[in-house]
PDB file of C-alpha atoms in Angstrom:
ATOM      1  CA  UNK A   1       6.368  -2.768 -19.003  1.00  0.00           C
ATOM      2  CA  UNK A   2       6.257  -3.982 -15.487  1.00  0.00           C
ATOM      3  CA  UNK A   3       3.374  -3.284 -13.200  1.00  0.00           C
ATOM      4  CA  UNK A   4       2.835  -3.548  -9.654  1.00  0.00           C
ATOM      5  CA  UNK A   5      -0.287  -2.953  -8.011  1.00  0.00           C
ATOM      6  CA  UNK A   6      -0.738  -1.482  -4.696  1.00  0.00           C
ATOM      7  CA  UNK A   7      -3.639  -2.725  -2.064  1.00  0.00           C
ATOM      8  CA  UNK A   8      -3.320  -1.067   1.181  1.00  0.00           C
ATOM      9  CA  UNK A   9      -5.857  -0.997   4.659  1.00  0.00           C
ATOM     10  CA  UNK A  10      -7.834  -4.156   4.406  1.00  0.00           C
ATOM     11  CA  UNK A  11      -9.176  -3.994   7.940  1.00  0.00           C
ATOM     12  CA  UNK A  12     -10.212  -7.684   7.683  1.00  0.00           C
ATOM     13  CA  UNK A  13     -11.902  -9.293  10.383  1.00  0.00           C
ATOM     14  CA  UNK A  14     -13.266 -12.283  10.779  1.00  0.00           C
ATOM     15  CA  UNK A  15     -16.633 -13.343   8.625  1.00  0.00           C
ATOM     16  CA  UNK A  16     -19.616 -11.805   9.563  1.00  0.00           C
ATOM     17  CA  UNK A  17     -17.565  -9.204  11.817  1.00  0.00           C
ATOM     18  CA  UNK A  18     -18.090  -5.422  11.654  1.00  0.00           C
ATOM     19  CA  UNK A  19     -15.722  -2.937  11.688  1.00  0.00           C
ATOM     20  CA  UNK A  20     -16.213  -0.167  13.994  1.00  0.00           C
ATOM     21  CA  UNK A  21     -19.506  -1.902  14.361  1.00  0.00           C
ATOM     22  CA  UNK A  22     -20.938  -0.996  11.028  1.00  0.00           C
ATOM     23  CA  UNK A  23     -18.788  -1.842   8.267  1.00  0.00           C
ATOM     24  CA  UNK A  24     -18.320  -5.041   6.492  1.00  0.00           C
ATOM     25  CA  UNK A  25     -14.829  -5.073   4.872  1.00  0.00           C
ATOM     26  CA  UNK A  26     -14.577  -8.367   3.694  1.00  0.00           C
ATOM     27  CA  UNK A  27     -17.443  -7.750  -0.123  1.00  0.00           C
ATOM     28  CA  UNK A  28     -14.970  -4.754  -0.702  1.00  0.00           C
ATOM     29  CA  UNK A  29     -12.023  -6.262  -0.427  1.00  0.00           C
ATOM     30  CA  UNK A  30     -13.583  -9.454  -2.952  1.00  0.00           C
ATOM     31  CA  UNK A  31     -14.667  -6.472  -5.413  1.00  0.00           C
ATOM     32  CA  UNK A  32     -10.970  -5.006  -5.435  1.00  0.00           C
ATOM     33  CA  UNK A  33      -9.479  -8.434  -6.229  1.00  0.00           C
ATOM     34  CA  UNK A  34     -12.008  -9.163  -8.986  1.00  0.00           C
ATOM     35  CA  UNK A  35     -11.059  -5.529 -10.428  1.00  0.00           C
ATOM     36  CA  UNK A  36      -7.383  -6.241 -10.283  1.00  0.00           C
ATOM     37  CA  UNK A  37      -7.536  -9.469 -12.331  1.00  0.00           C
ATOM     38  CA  UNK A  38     -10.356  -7.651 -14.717  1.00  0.00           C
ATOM     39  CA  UNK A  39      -7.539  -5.323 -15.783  1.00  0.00           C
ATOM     40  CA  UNK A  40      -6.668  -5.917 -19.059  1.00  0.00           C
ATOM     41  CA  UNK A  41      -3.034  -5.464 -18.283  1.00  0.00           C
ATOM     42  CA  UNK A  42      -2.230  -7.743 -15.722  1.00  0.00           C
ATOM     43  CA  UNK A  43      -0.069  -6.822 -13.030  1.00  0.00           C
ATOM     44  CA  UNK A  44       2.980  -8.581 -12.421  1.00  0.00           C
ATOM     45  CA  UNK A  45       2.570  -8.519  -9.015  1.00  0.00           C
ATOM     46  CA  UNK A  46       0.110  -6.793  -5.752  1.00  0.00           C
ATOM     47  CA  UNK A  47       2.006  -5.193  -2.915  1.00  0.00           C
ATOM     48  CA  UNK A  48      -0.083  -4.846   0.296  1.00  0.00           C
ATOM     49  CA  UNK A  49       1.057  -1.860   2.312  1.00  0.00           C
ATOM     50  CA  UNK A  50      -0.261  -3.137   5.440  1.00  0.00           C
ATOM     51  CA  UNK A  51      -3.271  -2.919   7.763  1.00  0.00           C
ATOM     52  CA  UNK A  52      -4.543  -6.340   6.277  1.00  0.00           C
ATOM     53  CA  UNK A  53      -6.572  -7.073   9.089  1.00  0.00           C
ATOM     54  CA  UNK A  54      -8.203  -4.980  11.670  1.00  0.00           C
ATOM     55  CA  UNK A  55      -6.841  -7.009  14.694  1.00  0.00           C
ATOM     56  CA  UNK A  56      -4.151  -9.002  13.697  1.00  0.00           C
ATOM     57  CA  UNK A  57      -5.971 -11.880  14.779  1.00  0.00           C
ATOM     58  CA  UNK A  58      -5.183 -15.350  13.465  1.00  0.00           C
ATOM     59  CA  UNK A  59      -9.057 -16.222  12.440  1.00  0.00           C
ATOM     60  CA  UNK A  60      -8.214 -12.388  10.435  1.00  0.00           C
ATOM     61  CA  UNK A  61      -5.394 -13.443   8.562  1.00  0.00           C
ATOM     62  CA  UNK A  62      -7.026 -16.810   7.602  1.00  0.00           C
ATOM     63  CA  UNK A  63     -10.118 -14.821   6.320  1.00  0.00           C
ATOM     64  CA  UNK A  64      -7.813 -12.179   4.544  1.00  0.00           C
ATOM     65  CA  UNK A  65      -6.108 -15.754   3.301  1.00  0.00           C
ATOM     66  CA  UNK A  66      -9.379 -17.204   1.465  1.00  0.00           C
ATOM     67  CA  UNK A  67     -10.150 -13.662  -0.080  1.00  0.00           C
ATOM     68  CA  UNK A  68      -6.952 -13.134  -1.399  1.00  0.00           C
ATOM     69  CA  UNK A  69      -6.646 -16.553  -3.061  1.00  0.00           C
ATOM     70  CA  UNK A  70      -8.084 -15.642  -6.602  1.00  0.00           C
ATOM     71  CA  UNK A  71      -4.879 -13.564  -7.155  1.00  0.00           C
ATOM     72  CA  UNK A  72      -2.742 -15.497  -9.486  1.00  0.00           C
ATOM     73  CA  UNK A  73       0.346 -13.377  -9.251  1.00  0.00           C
ATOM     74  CA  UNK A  74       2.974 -12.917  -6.538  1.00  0.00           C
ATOM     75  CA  UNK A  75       1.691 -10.880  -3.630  1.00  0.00           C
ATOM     76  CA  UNK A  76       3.949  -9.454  -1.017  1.00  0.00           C
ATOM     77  CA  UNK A  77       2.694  -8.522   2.314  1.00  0.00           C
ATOM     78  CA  UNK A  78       3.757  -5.500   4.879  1.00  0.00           C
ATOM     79  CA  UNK A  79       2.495  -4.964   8.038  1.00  0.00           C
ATOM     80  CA  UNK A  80       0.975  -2.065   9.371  1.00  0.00           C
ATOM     81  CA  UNK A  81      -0.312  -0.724  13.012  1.00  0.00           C
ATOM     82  CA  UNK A  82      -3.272  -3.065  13.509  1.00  0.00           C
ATOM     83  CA  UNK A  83      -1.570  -6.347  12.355  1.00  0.00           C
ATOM     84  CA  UNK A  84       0.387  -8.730  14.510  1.00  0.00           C
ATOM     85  CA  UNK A  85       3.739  -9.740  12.469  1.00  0.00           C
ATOM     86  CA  UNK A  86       3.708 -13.394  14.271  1.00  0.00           C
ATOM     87  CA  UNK A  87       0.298 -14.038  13.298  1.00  0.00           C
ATOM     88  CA  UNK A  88       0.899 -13.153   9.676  1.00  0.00           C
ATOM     89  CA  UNK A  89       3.901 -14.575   9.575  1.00  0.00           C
ATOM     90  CA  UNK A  90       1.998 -17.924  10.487  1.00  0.00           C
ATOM     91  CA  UNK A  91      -0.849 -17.639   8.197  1.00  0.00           C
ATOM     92  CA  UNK A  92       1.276 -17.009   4.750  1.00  0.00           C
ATOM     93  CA  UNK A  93       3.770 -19.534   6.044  1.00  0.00           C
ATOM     94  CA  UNK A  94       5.013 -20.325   2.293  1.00  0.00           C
ATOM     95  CA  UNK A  95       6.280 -16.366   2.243  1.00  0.00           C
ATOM     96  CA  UNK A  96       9.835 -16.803   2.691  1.00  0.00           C
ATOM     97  CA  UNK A  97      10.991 -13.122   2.629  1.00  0.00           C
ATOM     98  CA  UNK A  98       9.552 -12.326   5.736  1.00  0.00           C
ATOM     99  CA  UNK A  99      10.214 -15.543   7.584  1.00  0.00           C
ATOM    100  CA  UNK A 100      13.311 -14.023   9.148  1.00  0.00           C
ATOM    101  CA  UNK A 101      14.017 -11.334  11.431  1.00  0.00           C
ATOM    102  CA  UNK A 102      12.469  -9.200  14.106  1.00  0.00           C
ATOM    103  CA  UNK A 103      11.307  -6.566  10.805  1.00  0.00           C
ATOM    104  CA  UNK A 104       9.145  -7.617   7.541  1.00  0.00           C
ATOM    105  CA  UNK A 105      11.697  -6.256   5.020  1.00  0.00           C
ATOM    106  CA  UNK A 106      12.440  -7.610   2.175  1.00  0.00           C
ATOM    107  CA  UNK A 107      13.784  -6.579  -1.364  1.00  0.00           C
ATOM    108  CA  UNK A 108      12.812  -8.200  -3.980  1.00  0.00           C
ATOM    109  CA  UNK A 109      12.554  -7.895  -8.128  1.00  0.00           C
ATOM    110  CA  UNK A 110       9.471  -7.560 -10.271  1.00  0.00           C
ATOM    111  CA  UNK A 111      10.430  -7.564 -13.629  1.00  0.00           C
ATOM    112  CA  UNK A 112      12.319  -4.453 -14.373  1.00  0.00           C
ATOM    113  CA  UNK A 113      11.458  -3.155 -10.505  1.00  0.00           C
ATOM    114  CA  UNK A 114      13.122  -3.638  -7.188  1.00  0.00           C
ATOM    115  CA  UNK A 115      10.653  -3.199  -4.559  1.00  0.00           C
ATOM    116  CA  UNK A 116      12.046  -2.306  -1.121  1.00  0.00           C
ATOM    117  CA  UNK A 117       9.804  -2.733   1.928  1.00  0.00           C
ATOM    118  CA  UNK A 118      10.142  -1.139   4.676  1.00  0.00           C
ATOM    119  CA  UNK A 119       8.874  -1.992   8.313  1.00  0.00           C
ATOM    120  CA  UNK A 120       7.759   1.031  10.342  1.00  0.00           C
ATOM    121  CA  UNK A 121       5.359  -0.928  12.991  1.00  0.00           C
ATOM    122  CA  UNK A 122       5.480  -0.170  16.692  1.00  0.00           C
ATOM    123  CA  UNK A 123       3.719  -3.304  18.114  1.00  0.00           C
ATOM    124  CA  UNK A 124       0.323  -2.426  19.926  1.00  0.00           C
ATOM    125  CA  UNK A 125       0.992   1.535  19.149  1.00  0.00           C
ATOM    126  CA  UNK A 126      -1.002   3.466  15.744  1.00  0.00           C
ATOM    127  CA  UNK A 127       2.269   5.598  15.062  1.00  0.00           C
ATOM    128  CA  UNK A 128       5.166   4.469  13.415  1.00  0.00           C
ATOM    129  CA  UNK A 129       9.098   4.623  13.486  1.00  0.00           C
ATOM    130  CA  UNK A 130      11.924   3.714  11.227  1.00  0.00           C
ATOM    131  CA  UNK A 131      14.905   3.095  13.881  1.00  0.00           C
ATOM    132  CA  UNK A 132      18.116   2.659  13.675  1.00  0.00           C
ATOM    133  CA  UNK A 133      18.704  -0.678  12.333  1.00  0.00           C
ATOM    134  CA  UNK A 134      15.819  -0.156  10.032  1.00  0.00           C
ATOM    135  CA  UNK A 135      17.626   2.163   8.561  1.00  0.00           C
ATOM    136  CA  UNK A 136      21.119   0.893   8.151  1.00  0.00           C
ATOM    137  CA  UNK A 137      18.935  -2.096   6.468  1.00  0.00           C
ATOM    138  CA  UNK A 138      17.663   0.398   4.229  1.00  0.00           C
ATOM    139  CA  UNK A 139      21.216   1.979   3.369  1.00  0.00           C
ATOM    140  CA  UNK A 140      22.352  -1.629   2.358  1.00  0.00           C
ATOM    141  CA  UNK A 141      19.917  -2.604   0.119  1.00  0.00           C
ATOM    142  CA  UNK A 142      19.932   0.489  -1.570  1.00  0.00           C
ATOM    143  CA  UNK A 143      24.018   0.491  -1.865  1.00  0.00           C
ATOM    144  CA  UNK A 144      23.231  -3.093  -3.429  1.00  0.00           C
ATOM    145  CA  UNK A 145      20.488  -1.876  -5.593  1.00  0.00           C
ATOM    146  CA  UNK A 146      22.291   0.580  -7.472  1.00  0.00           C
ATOM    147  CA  UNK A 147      21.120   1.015 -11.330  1.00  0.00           C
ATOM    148  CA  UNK A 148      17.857  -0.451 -10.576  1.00  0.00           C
ATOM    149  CA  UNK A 149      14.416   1.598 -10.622  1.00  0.00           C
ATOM    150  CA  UNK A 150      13.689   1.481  -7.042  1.00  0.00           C
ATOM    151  CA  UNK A 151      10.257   1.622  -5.296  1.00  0.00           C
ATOM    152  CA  UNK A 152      10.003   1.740  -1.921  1.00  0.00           C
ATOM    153  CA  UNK A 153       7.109   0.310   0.205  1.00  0.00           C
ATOM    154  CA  UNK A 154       5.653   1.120   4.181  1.00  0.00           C
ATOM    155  CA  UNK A 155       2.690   1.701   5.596  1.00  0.00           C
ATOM    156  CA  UNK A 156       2.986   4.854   7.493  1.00  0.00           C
ATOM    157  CA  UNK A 157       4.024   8.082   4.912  1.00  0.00           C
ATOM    158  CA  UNK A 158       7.294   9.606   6.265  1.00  0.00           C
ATOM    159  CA  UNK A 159       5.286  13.211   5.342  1.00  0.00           C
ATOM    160  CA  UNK A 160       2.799  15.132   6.958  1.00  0.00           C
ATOM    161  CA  UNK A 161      -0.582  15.137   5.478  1.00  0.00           C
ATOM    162  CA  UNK A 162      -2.217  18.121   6.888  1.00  0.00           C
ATOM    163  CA  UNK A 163      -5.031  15.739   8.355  1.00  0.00           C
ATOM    164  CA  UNK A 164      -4.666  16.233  11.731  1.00  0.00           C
ATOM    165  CA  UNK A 165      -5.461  13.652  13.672  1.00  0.00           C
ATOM    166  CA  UNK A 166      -3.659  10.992  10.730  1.00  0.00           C
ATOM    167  CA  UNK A 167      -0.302  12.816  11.145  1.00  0.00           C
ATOM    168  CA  UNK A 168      -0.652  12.429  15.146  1.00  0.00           C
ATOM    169  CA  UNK A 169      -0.148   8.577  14.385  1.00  0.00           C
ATOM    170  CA  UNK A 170       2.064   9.190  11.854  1.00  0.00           C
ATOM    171  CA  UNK A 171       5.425   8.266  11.878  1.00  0.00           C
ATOM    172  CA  UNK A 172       6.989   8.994  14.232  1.00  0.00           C
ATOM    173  CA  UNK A 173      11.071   9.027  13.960  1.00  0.00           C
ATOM    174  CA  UNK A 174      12.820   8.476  10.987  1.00  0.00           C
ATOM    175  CA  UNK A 175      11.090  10.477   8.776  1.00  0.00           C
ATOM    176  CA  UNK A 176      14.188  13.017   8.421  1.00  0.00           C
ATOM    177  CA  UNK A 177      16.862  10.381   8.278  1.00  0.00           C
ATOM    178  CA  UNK A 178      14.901   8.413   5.840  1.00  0.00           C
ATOM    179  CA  UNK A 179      14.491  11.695   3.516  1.00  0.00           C
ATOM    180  CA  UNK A 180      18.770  11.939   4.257  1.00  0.00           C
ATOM    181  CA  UNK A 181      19.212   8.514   2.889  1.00  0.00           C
ATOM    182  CA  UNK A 182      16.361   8.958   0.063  1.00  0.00           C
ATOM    183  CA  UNK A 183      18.292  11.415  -1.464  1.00  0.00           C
ATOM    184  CA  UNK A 184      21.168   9.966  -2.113  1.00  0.00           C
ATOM    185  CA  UNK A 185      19.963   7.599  -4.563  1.00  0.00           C
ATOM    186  CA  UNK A 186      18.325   8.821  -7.850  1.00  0.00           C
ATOM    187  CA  UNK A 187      17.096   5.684  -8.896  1.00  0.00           C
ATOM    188  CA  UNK A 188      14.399   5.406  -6.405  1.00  0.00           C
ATOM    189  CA  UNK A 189      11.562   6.280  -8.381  1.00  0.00           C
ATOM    190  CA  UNK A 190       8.779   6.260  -5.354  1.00  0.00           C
ATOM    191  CA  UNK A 191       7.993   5.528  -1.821  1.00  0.00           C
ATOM    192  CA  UNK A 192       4.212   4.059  -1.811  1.00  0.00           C
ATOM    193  CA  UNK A 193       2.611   3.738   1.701  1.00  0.00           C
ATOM    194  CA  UNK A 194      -0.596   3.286   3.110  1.00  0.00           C
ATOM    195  CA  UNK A 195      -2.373   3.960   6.488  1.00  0.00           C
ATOM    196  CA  UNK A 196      -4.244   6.966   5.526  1.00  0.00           C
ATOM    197  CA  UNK A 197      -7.204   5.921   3.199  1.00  0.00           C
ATOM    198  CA  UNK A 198      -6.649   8.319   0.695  1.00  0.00           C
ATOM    199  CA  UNK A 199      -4.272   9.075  -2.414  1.00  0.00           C
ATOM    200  CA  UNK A 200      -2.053  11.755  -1.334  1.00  0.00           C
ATOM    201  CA  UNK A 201       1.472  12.703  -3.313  1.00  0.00           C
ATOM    202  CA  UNK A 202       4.259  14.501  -1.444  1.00  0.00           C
ATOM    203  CA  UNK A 203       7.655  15.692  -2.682  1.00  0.00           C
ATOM    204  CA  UNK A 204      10.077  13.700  -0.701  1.00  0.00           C
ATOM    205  CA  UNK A 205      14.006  13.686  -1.117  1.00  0.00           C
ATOM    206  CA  UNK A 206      14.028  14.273  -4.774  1.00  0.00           C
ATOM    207  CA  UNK A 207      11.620  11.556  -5.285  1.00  0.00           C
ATOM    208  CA  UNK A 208       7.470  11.518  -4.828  1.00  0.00           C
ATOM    209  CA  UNK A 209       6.095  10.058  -1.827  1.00  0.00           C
ATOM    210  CA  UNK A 210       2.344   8.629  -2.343  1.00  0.00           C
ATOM    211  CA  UNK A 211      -0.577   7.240  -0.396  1.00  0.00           C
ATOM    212  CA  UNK A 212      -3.039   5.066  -1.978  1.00  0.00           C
ATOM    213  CA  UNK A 213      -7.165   5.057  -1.358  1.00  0.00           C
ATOM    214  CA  UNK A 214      -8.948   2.058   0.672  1.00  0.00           C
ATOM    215  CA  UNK A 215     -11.247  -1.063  -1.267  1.00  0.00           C
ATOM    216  CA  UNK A 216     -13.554  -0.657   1.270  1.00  0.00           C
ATOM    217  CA  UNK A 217     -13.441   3.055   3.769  1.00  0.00           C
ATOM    218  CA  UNK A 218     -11.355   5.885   3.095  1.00  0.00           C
ATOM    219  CA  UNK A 219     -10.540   8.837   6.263  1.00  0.00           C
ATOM    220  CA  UNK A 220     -12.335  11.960   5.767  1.00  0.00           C
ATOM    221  CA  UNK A 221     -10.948  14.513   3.649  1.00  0.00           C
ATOM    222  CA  UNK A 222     -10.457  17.725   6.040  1.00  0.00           C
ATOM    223  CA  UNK A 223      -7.586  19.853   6.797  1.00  0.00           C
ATOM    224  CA  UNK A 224      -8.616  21.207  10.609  1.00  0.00           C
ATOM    225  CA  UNK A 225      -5.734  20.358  12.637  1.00  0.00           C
ATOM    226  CA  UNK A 226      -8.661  19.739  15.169  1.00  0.00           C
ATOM    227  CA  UNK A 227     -10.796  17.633  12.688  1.00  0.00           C
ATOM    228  CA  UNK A 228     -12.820  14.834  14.157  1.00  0.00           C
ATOM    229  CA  UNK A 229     -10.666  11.135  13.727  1.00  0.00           C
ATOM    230  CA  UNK A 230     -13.663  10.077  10.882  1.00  0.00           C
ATOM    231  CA  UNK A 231     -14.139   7.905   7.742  1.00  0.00           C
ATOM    232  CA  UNK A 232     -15.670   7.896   4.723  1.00  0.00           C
ATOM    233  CA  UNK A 233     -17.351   4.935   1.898  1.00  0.00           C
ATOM    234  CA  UNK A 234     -16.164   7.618  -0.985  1.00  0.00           C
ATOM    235  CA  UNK A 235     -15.581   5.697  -4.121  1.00  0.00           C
ATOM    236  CA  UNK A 236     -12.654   3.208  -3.201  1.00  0.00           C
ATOM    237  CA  UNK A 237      -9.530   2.022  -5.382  1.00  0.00           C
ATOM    238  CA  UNK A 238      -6.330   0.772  -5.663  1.00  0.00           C
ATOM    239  CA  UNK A 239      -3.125   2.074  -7.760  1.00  0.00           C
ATOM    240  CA  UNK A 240      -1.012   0.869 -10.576  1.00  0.00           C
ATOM    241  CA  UNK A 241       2.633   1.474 -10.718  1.00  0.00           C
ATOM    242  CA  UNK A 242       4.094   0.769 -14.215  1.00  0.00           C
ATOM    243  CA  UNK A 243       7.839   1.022 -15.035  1.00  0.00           C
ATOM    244  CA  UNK A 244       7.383   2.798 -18.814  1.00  0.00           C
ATOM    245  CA  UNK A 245      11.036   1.099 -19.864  1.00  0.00           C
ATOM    246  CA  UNK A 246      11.187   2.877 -22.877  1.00  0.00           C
ATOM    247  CA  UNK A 247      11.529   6.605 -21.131  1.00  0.00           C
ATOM    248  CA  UNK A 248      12.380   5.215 -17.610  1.00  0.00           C
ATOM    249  CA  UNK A 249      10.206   6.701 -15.584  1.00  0.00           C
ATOM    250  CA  UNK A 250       7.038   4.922 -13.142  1.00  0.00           C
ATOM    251  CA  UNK A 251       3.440   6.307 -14.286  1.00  0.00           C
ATOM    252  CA  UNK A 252       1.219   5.657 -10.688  1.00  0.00           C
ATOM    253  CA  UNK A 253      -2.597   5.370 -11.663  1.00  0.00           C
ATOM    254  CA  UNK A 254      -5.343   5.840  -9.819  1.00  0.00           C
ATOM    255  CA  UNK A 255      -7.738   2.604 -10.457  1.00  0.00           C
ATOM    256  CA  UNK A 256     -11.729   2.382  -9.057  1.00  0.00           C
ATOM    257  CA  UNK A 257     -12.510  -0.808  -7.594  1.00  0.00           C
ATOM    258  CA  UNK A 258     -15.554  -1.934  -8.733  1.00  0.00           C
ATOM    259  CA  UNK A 259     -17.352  -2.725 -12.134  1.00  0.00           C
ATOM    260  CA  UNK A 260     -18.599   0.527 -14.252  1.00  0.00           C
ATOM    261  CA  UNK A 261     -20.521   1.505 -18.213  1.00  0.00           C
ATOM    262  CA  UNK A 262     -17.877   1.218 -20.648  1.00  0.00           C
ATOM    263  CA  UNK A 263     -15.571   1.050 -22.596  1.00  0.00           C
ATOM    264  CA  UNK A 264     -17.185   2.639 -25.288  1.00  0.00           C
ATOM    265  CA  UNK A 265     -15.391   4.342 -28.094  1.00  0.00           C
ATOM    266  CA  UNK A 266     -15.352   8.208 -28.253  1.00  0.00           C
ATOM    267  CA  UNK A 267     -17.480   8.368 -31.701  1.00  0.00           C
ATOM    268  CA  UNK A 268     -21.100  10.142 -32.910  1.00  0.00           C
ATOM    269  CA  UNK A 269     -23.253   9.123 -35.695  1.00  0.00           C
ATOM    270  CA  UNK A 270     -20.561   6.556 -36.455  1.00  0.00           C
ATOM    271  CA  UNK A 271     -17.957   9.058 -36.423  1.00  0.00           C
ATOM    272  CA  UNK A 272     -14.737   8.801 -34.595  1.00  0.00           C
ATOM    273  CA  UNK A 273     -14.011  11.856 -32.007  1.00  0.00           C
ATOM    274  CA  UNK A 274     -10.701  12.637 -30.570  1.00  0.00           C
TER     275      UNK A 274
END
């Protein structure tokens, strides 16, 4: 079994910094990293689908740096609309597969799993695209890929959510031509974003496409096109993406961040109950 976690829309800023002026990010983000490595199945390895920092300043990054250190399994970064790819690329200079290149993308292996990431930034905009040459990348790696469970990472979903105000930062081109190229290739088993706070699943090109809740805020849930841009300190989480070899399929889980009762066993009076 090979499992990847996914960590998505830090917001970091520096310590002692607020976001939006009331909202310390920094004890949530400590509290999802001790829940990952309290799993008793330990990842493999912790995607980040961007949004690490709430600035994408330098002072940021090296805060986001110190919290993430406990981790003591690969972790791959992706950028999202409010980081600066320069500045990350400087602070996690040891990182190789985003060294190069105007884009962060990358393929790389986790066990069983090829993860694909994908780069939809627009520098100093909130919406995203997947151009042209983002998406001939994508074509190649996928041609070179083939036979592989596939899982494809960005930050901004390719689908409409239905919450208004998210989808008018959404992305922005490429969503169509990335579905065209999508489903091609049965072996991609599902395209994991961030940027909207909340775990969301979306048919998409014969695969699923998914969104994945906050550690710290999550955007409120409401469906008026005309709904107020808000957030949210719902329960937050993470998710776990496990490659089941034995049927090949992924199983994506929905995890809490945070420490809870249990386990207990289901029994009464000493008496086990299925």
């Amino acid at each position: 079994m090979t499992i990847i976690a996914q960590l998505t829309d830090l917001h970091i800023r520096e310590p002692q910094k607020l976001a939006y002026g009331r909202l310390d990010t920094s004890p949530y983000l400590r509290t999802c990293v001790e829940s990952v490595l309290a799993l008793r199945q330990r990842p493999d390895a912790v995607v980040l689908t961007g949004d690490l920092t709430d600035f994408g300043r330098p002072a940021e990054y090296a805060h986001l740096r110190a919290l993430l250190a406990p981790l003591d399994m690969p972790v791959y970064f992706l950028p999202g609309n409010h980081d600066d790819r320069q500045n990350l690329r400087a602070a996690f200079p040891e990182h190789d597969y985003m060294q190069n290149g105007e884009f962060i993308q990358y393929a790389v292996d986790i066990g069983e799993l090829r993860l694909v990431a994908l780069d939809t930034v627009i520098p100093q905009q909130s919406g995203g695209e997947l151009c042209k040459a983002r998406l001939q990348w994508l074509q190649k790696t996928l041609e070179a890929s083939e036979g592989q469970p596939v899982v494809i990472a960005m930050h901004h979903p390719p689908f409409r959510t239905l919450i208004g105000h998210m989808d008018k930062i959404g992305l922005q081109t490429g969503a169509n031509e990335l579905e065209g190229i999508v489903s091609q290739y049965k072996n991609i088993e599902r395209i994991i974003c961030g940027h909207l706070h909340r775990v969301i699943d979306v048919r998409f090109g014969g695969t699923i496409a998914s969104t994945a809740p906050a550690p710290a805020h999550q955007v409120t849930l409401d469906l008026d096109d005309n709904a107020e841009s808000t957030w949210m300190l719902e329960p937050p989480g993470f998710r776990l993406h496990a490659w089941d070899a034995q049927n090949r399929v992924l199983v994506s889980h929905l995890a809490a961040s945070g420490k809870f009762e249990g386990p207990y066993l289901f029994h009464e009076d000493g008496v086990l109950i299925d």
